[in-house]
Amino acid sequence: MKIDCDIVKDLLPLYTEQLVSEKSRMAIEEHLEECEQCRKACQEMRTPPPQVRYDREPAESFRKYIKKEKAKSSIKSAVITAAIVLLVIIVRLAMTGGAIAYLAWDSAKAEIFEDTDVSHYAWYMGENAKEEYDVKWDMDESIFPGEITEDMHVLDYKMVYYNPWDAQYLSYLVVEYDEEAYHAEAERLKDYASTEYRGNYGAEGFLEGYLLLAMEADPTYGFVYALEAGNRQIVYVELIFCNYFYDLDYQEMIPGEYLPVGFNAESGNPYREKMLGYK
């Protein structure tokens, strides 16, 4: 029985799987003997597909795939988070009238922290100070006592911390010593390698009755010093800030007699303008 190529091609899948009748098989094989094109098609159907070969074990490849997908997901999450943060900033800028207003609005949220409890002294000074107080712009605080001891009669104490954008510190400690302890402490302070401070932030000296015993002065970050105040009293002061000015209303936070004469660390002070090249 003669059959044409189209019928043979339709039957070849069944023929290669041996699912055709005996009569159809004989007809197909008779056709294949005479038709090279259909014989080639039949041969291709009988050729097994190539096996997939892995450079690594399938489980390893799968783990690598999962790892890659997780990395893609993490990157996508980071991009989305950054976009949200940027959007929030843009909205704040729009609501507050621009970058300057935004900075002022954000810094206004920072709270001024004050502590007058001298039992907390170790939180802010010395080797065991809390993290936000242990560096203070690398100013040397060794002028202050390392700790409060039983033989120290503390007359006054205050620690102020403010961090709207950059940390600022203001503190003072007034101690009355007994005769022996006073002379020992005065000698310790006089042996300190003091630095020149006059001219920094307009400072010219100290009021009469206050003798400077030790000074750590930095042209950018301020002063740490100790004053002899008479009656075996020593006043320790630190004025530490950055960007050449205090955001704090410092004059209301420390007795004026403890400040250097001429000291001006307000936002528009002449020293800041000079250092920034405004004049």
mmCIF file of C-alpha atoms in Angstrom:
data_model
loop_
_atom_site.group_PDB
_atom_site.id
_atom_site.type_symbol
_atom_site.label_atom_id
_atom_site.label_comp_id
_atom_site.label_asym_id
_atom_site.label_seq_id
_atom_site.Cartn_x
_atom_site.Cartn_y
_atom_site.Cartn_z
ATOM 1 C CA MET A 1 0.000 0.000 0.000
ATOM 2 C CA LYS A 2 1.451 3.310 -1.067
ATOM 3 C CA ILE A 3 1.098 6.312 1.292
ATOM 4 C CA ASP A 4 2.368 9.813 0.794
ATOM 5 C CA CYS A 5 4.917 11.741 2.890
ATOM 6 C CA ASP A 6 2.423 13.838 4.839
ATOM 7 C CA ILE A 7 0.662 10.763 6.190
ATOM 8 C CA VAL A 8 3.982 9.113 7.052
ATOM 9 C CA LYS A 9 5.207 12.189 8.932
ATOM 10 C CA ASP A 10 1.940 12.240 10.906
ATOM 11 C CA LEU A 11 2.385 8.572 11.820
ATOM 12 C CA LEU A 12 6.140 8.636 12.556
ATOM 13 C CA PRO A 13 5.781 9.547 16.281
ATOM 14 C CA LEU A 14 3.475 6.548 16.773
ATOM 15 C CA TYR A 15 5.687 4.327 14.602
ATOM 16 C CA THR A 16 8.864 5.117 16.594
ATOM 17 C CA GLU A 17 6.980 4.248 19.775
ATOM 18 C CA GLN A 18 5.658 1.017 18.183
ATOM 19 C CA LEU A 19 2.051 2.101 18.627
ATOM 20 C CA VAL A 20 0.804 1.538 15.076
ATOM 21 C CA SER A 21 -0.944 -1.545 13.670
ATOM 22 C CA GLU A 22 0.992 -4.198 11.797
ATOM 23 C CA LYS A 23 -0.528 -3.112 8.483
ATOM 24 C CA SER A 24 0.425 0.537 9.083
ATOM 25 C CA ARG A 25 3.940 -0.479 10.143
ATOM 26 C CA MET A 26 4.531 -2.383 6.916
ATOM 27 C CA ALA A 27 3.231 0.527 4.834
ATOM 28 C CA ILE A 28 5.453 3.035 6.658
ATOM 29 C CA GLU A 29 8.558 0.877 6.329
ATOM 30 C CA GLU A 30 7.868 0.353 2.620
ATOM 31 C CA HIS A 31 7.680 4.132 2.226
ATOM 32 C CA LEU A 32 10.860 4.704 4.252
ATOM 33 C CA GLU A 33 12.811 2.385 1.951
ATOM 34 C CA GLU A 34 11.964 4.628 -0.989
ATOM 35 C CA CYS A 35 11.884 8.112 0.652
ATOM 36 C CA GLU A 36 15.163 9.502 1.991
ATOM 37 C CA GLN A 37 13.519 12.611 3.508
ATOM 38 C CA CYS A 38 11.075 10.605 5.639
ATOM 39 C CA ARG A 39 13.781 8.097 6.527
ATOM 40 C CA LYS A 40 15.944 10.954 7.834
ATOM 41 C CA ALA A 41 13.012 12.347 9.839
ATOM 42 C CA CYS A 42 12.433 8.928 11.374
ATOM 43 C CA GLN A 43 16.091 8.615 12.293
ATOM 44 C CA GLU A 44 16.049 12.006 14.040
ATOM 45 C CA MET A 45 13.033 10.932 16.085
ATOM 46 C CA ARG A 46 14.825 7.782 17.198
ATOM 47 C CA THR A 47 18.015 9.658 18.241
ATOM 48 C CA PRO A 48 17.909 10.239 22.036
ATOM 49 C CA PRO A 49 18.115 13.881 23.231
ATOM 50 C CA PRO A 50 21.520 15.052 24.525
ATOM 51 C CA GLN A 51 22.016 14.668 28.266
ATOM 52 C CA VAL A 52 22.380 17.801 30.396
ATOM 53 C CA ARG A 53 25.826 17.947 31.957
ATOM 54 C CA TYR A 54 26.470 20.031 35.064
ATOM 55 C CA ASP A 55 29.747 21.694 35.912
ATOM 56 C CA ARG A 56 28.730 21.112 39.530
ATOM 57 C CA GLU A 57 26.304 18.878 41.296
ATOM 58 C CA PRO A 58 22.643 19.890 40.767
ATOM 59 C CA ALA A 59 22.224 20.634 44.485
ATOM 60 C CA GLU A 60 25.184 23.017 44.406
ATOM 61 C CA SER A 61 23.850 24.755 41.327
ATOM 62 C CA PHE A 62 20.496 25.127 43.031
ATOM 63 C CA ARG A 63 22.100 26.609 46.144
ATOM 64 C CA LYS A 64 24.015 29.030 43.948
ATOM 65 C CA TYR A 65 20.765 30.020 42.256
ATOM 66 C CA ILE A 66 19.031 30.609 45.597
ATOM 67 C CA LYS A 67 21.989 32.652 46.832
ATOM 68 C CA LYS A 68 21.910 34.792 43.688
ATOM 69 C CA GLU A 69 18.178 35.353 44.037
ATOM 70 C CA LYS A 70 18.582 36.375 47.680
ATOM 71 C CA ALA A 71 21.311 38.836 46.704
ATOM 72 C CA LYS A 72 19.022 40.322 44.067
ATOM 73 C CA SER A 73 16.267 40.618 46.669
ATOM 74 C CA SER A 74 18.600 42.337 49.155
ATOM 75 C CA ILE A 75 19.756 44.861 46.560
ATOM 76 C CA LYS A 76 16.171 45.524 45.590
ATOM 77 C CA SER A 77 15.197 46.069 49.249
ATOM 78 C CA ALA A 78 18.137 48.439 49.776
ATOM 79 C CA VAL A 79 17.189 50.469 46.712
ATOM 80 C CA ILE A 80 13.576 50.690 47.883
ATOM 81 C CA THR A 81 14.656 51.759 51.385
ATOM 82 C CA ALA A 82 16.986 54.436 50.000
ATOM 83 C CA ALA A 83 14.217 55.703 47.755
ATOM 84 C CA ILE A 84 11.825 55.945 50.716
ATOM 85 C CA VAL A 85 14.389 57.838 52.812
ATOM 86 C CA LEU A 86 15.069 60.229 49.940
ATOM 87 C CA LEU A 87 11.344 60.751 49.457
ATOM 88 C CA VAL A 88 10.892 61.560 53.151
ATOM 89 C CA ILE A 89 13.721 64.115 52.975
ATOM 90 C CA ILE A 90 12.230 65.703 49.864
ATOM 91 C CA VAL A 91 8.811 65.913 51.528
ATOM 92 C CA ARG A 92 10.364 67.480 54.628
ATOM 93 C CA LEU A 93 12.234 69.989 52.520
ATOM 94 C CA ALA A 94 9.040 70.898 50.709
ATOM 95 C CA MET A 95 7.109 71.237 53.965
ATOM 96 C CA THR A 96 9.747 73.262 55.799
ATOM 97 C CA GLY A 97 10.831 75.596 53.032
ATOM 98 C CA GLY A 98 14.158 74.210 51.856
ATOM 99 C CA ALA A 99 17.420 72.766 53.146
ATOM 100 C CA ILE A 100 18.217 75.538 55.642
ATOM 101 C CA ALA A 101 14.789 75.333 57.180
ATOM 102 C CA TYR A 102 15.008 71.542 57.238
ATOM 103 C CA LEU A 103 18.318 71.609 59.120
ATOM 104 C CA ALA A 104 16.913 74.048 61.634
ATOM 105 C CA TRP A 105 13.745 71.968 62.016
ATOM 106 C CA ASP A 106 15.688 68.753 62.564
ATOM 107 C CA SER A 107 18.202 70.262 65.010
ATOM 108 C CA ALA A 108 15.331 71.766 66.986
ATOM 109 C CA LYS A 109 14.226 68.222 67.835
ATOM 110 C CA ALA A 110 17.494 67.483 69.684
ATOM 111 C CA GLU A 111 17.199 67.888 73.437
ATOM 112 C CA ILE A 112 19.738 69.595 75.666
ATOM 113 C CA PHE A 113 20.810 67.199 78.403
ATOM 114 C CA GLU A 114 21.894 68.604 81.780
ATOM 115 C CA ASP A 115 23.044 66.707 84.850
ATOM 116 C CA THR A 116 23.992 68.293 88.160
ATOM 117 C CA ASP A 117 24.312 65.070 90.165
ATOM 118 C CA VAL A 118 28.006 64.657 90.898
ATOM 119 C CA SER A 119 27.476 60.965 91.709
ATOM 120 C CA HIS A 120 27.131 60.542 87.925
ATOM 121 C CA TYR A 121 30.559 62.087 87.316
ATOM 122 C CA ALA A 122 32.069 58.772 86.134
ATOM 123 C CA TRP A 123 29.452 58.588 83.358
ATOM 124 C CA TYR A 124 31.008 61.625 81.693
ATOM 125 C CA MET A 125 34.662 61.659 82.727
ATOM 126 C CA GLY A 126 37.514 59.210 82.999
ATOM 127 C CA GLU A 127 38.253 55.789 81.570
ATOM 128 C CA ASN A 128 34.766 54.387 82.187
ATOM 129 C CA ALA A 129 32.788 57.223 80.614
ATOM 130 C CA LYS A 130 29.791 56.288 78.516
ATOM 131 C CA GLU A 131 30.321 55.998 74.786
ATOM 132 C CA GLU A 132 28.933 59.398 73.786
ATOM 133 C CA TYR A 133 31.215 61.128 76.321
ATOM 134 C CA ASP A 134 34.491 59.234 76.019
ATOM 135 C CA VAL A 135 36.032 61.116 73.068
ATOM 136 C CA LYS A 136 34.769 64.711 73.001
ATOM 137 C CA TRP A 137 36.575 65.684 69.801
ATOM 138 C CA ASP A 138 39.845 64.270 71.201
ATOM 139 C CA MET A 139 40.170 67.056 73.728
ATOM 140 C CA ASP A 140 42.417 66.191 76.692
ATOM 141 C CA GLU A 141 40.279 65.992 79.837
ATOM 142 C CA SER A 142 43.074 64.855 82.122
ATOM 143 C CA ILE A 143 42.976 68.312 83.687
ATOM 144 C CA PHE A 144 39.752 67.229 85.402
ATOM 145 C CA PRO A 145 40.052 64.793 88.318
ATOM 146 C CA GLY A 146 39.908 61.187 87.199
ATOM 147 C CA GLU A 147 37.233 60.485 89.817
ATOM 148 C CA ILE A 148 35.433 62.040 92.749
ATOM 149 C CA THR A 149 36.997 60.886 96.005
ATOM 150 C CA GLU A 150 35.817 61.138 99.609
ATOM 151 C CA ASP A 151 38.333 63.888 100.471
ATOM 152 C CA MET A 152 36.877 66.191 97.770
ATOM 153 C CA HIS A 153 34.180 68.600 98.907
ATOM 154 C CA VAL A 154 32.197 69.324 95.723
ATOM 155 C CA LEU A 155 30.599 72.771 95.885
ATOM 156 C CA ASP A 156 29.048 72.868 92.403
ATOM 157 C CA TYR A 157 28.799 70.639 89.360
ATOM 158 C CA LYS A 158 27.103 70.595 85.973
ATOM 159 C CA MET A 159 27.402 68.566 82.795
ATOM 160 C CA VAL A 160 25.652 69.681 79.605
ATOM 161 C CA TYR A 161 25.431 67.638 76.426
ATOM 162 C CA TYR A 162 23.797 68.679 73.167
ATOM 163 C CA ASN A 163 23.982 66.954 69.800
ATOM 164 C CA PRO A 164 21.806 68.538 67.094
ATOM 165 C CA TRP A 165 24.251 67.471 64.371
ATOM 166 C CA ASP A 166 27.661 67.483 66.061
ATOM 167 C CA ALA A 167 28.218 66.819 69.749
ATOM 168 C CA GLN A 168 28.796 69.758 72.112
ATOM 169 C CA TYR A 169 29.786 69.652 75.766
ATOM 170 C CA LEU A 170 29.900 72.124 78.623
ATOM 171 C CA SER A 171 30.769 71.194 82.171
ATOM 172 C CA TYR A 172 32.253 72.624 85.323
ATOM 173 C CA LEU A 173 33.254 71.206 88.692
ATOM 174 C CA VAL A 174 34.054 73.284 91.779
ATOM 175 C CA VAL A 175 35.965 71.457 94.508
ATOM 176 C CA GLU A 176 37.148 72.570 97.935
ATOM 177 C CA TYR A 177 40.156 70.564 99.128
ATOM 178 C CA ASP A 178 41.787 70.224 102.499
ATOM 179 C CA GLU A 179 45.210 71.859 102.825
ATOM 180 C CA GLU A 180 47.308 68.869 101.864
ATOM 181 C CA ALA A 181 45.087 67.693 99.004
ATOM 182 C CA TYR A 182 44.835 71.248 97.657
ATOM 183 C CA HIS A 183 48.598 71.691 97.339
ATOM 184 C CA ALA A 184 48.981 68.251 95.754
ATOM 185 C CA GLU A 185 46.297 68.985 93.177
ATOM 186 C CA ALA A 186 47.615 72.461 92.441
ATOM 187 C CA GLU A 187 51.079 71.022 91.816
ATOM 188 C CA ARG A 188 49.629 68.345 89.523
ATOM 189 C CA LEU A 189 47.888 70.976 87.457
ATOM 190 C CA LYS A 190 50.900 73.301 87.303
ATOM 191 C CA ASP A 191 52.952 70.395 85.909
ATOM 192 C CA TYR A 192 50.467 69.955 83.065
ATOM 193 C CA ALA A 193 51.858 70.912 79.635
ATOM 194 C CA SER A 194 49.466 73.791 79.037
ATOM 195 C CA THR A 195 48.854 75.284 75.591
ATOM 196 C CA GLU A 196 48.385 78.922 74.616
ATOM 197 C CA TYR A 197 44.758 80.009 74.511
ATOM 198 C CA ARG A 198 44.769 83.793 74.140
ATOM 199 C CA GLY A 199 43.189 84.906 70.897
ATOM 200 C CA ASN A 200 41.135 81.751 70.461
ATOM 201 C CA TYR A 201 37.478 82.807 70.419
ATOM 202 C CA GLY A 202 38.496 86.243 71.674
ATOM 203 C CA ALA A 203 39.826 84.935 75.006
ATOM 204 C CA GLU A 204 42.150 87.413 76.740
ATOM 205 C CA GLY A 205 42.593 86.059 80.269
ATOM 206 C CA PHE A 206 40.528 85.510 83.417
ATOM 207 C CA LEU A 207 38.942 87.720 86.028
ATOM 208 C CA GLU A 208 40.956 88.902 88.996
ATOM 209 C CA GLY A 209 40.910 86.303 91.727
ATOM 210 C CA TYR A 210 41.033 83.378 89.287
ATOM 211 C CA LEU A 211 44.481 82.039 88.546
ATOM 212 C CA LEU A 212 44.903 79.727 85.579
ATOM 213 C CA LEU A 213 46.574 76.469 86.658
ATOM 214 C CA ALA A 214 46.294 74.345 83.488
ATOM 215 C CA MET A 215 44.908 74.793 79.974
ATOM 216 C CA GLU A 216 44.212 72.538 76.991
ATOM 217 C CA ALA A 217 43.281 74.892 74.156
ATOM 218 C CA ASP A 218 42.344 73.898 70.628
ATOM 219 C CA PRO A 219 41.804 76.531 67.908
ATOM 220 C CA THR A 220 38.765 74.615 66.664
ATOM 221 C CA TYR A 221 37.195 72.671 69.519
ATOM 222 C CA GLY A 222 37.522 74.974 72.522
ATOM 223 C CA PHE A 223 39.054 74.738 75.989
ATOM 224 C CA VAL A 224 39.572 72.483 78.987
ATOM 225 C CA TYR A 225 41.128 74.278 81.984
ATOM 226 C CA ALA A 226 41.436 74.601 85.741
ATOM 227 C CA LEU A 227 41.376 77.779 87.833
ATOM 228 C CA GLU A 228 42.562 78.475 91.354
ATOM 229 C CA ALA A 229 39.716 80.375 93.006
ATOM 230 C CA GLY A 230 41.045 80.948 96.540
ATOM 231 C CA ASN A 231 40.051 79.289 99.823
ATOM 232 C CA ARG A 232 41.574 76.013 98.564
ATOM 233 C CA GLN A 233 39.011 75.877 95.783
ATOM 234 C CA ILE A 234 39.713 74.758 92.236
ATOM 235 C CA VAL A 235 37.300 75.264 89.334
ATOM 236 C CA TYR A 236 37.494 72.809 86.433
ATOM 237 C CA VAL A 237 35.842 73.829 83.158
ATOM 238 C CA GLU A 238 35.397 72.318 79.711
ATOM 239 C CA LEU A 239 33.955 74.202 76.737
ATOM 240 C CA ILE A 240 33.966 71.751 73.848
ATOM 241 C CA PHE A 241 32.128 72.278 70.552
ATOM 242 C CA CYS A 242 32.772 72.271 66.809
ATOM 243 C CA ASN A 243 32.326 74.373 63.673
ATOM 244 C CA TYR A 244 33.671 77.344 65.660
ATOM 245 C CA PHE A 245 30.505 78.056 67.637
ATOM 246 C CA TYR A 246 28.138 76.784 70.332
ATOM 247 C CA ASP A 247 24.539 75.950 69.534
ATOM 248 C CA LEU A 248 24.018 76.126 73.282
ATOM 249 C CA ASP A 249 23.099 79.260 75.169
ATOM 250 C CA TYR A 250 26.298 78.684 77.105
ATOM 251 C CA GLN A 251 26.270 81.992 78.957
ATOM 252 C CA GLU A 252 23.134 80.880 80.801
ATOM 253 C CA MET A 253 24.631 77.503 81.705
ATOM 254 C CA ILE A 254 27.861 78.467 83.485
ATOM 255 C CA PRO A 255 28.722 81.289 85.894
ATOM 256 C CA GLY A 256 30.283 84.096 83.891
ATOM 257 C CA GLU A 257 33.306 84.384 86.187
ATOM 258 C CA TYR A 258 34.446 80.911 85.127
ATOM 259 C CA LEU A 259 34.659 81.916 81.464
ATOM 260 C CA PRO A 260 37.724 83.517 79.870
ATOM 261 C CA VAL A 261 37.466 87.267 79.539
ATOM 262 C CA GLY A 262 36.361 88.127 75.986
ATOM 263 C CA PHE A 263 35.280 84.536 75.187
ATOM 264 C CA ASN A 264 32.717 84.544 72.381
ATOM 265 C CA ALA A 265 31.454 81.306 70.860
ATOM 266 C CA GLU A 266 28.109 82.540 69.577
ATOM 267 C CA SER A 267 27.091 81.591 66.023
ATOM 268 C CA GLY A 268 28.286 84.821 64.427
ATOM 269 C CA ASN A 269 31.431 85.345 66.479
ATOM 270 C CA PRO A 270 34.351 87.189 64.782
ATOM 271 C CA TYR A 271 36.773 84.308 65.404
ATOM 272 C CA ARG A 272 34.559 81.934 63.426
ATOM 273 C CA GLU A 273 34.274 84.366 60.524
ATOM 274 C CA LYS A 274 38.049 84.773 60.512
ATOM 275 C CA MET A 275 38.705 81.008 60.573
ATOM 276 C CA LEU A 276 36.208 80.381 57.791
ATOM 277 C CA GLY A 277 37.659 83.179 55.689
ATOM 278 C CA TYR A 278 34.693 85.513 55.889
ATOM 279 C CA LYS A 279 37.005 88.376 56.780
#
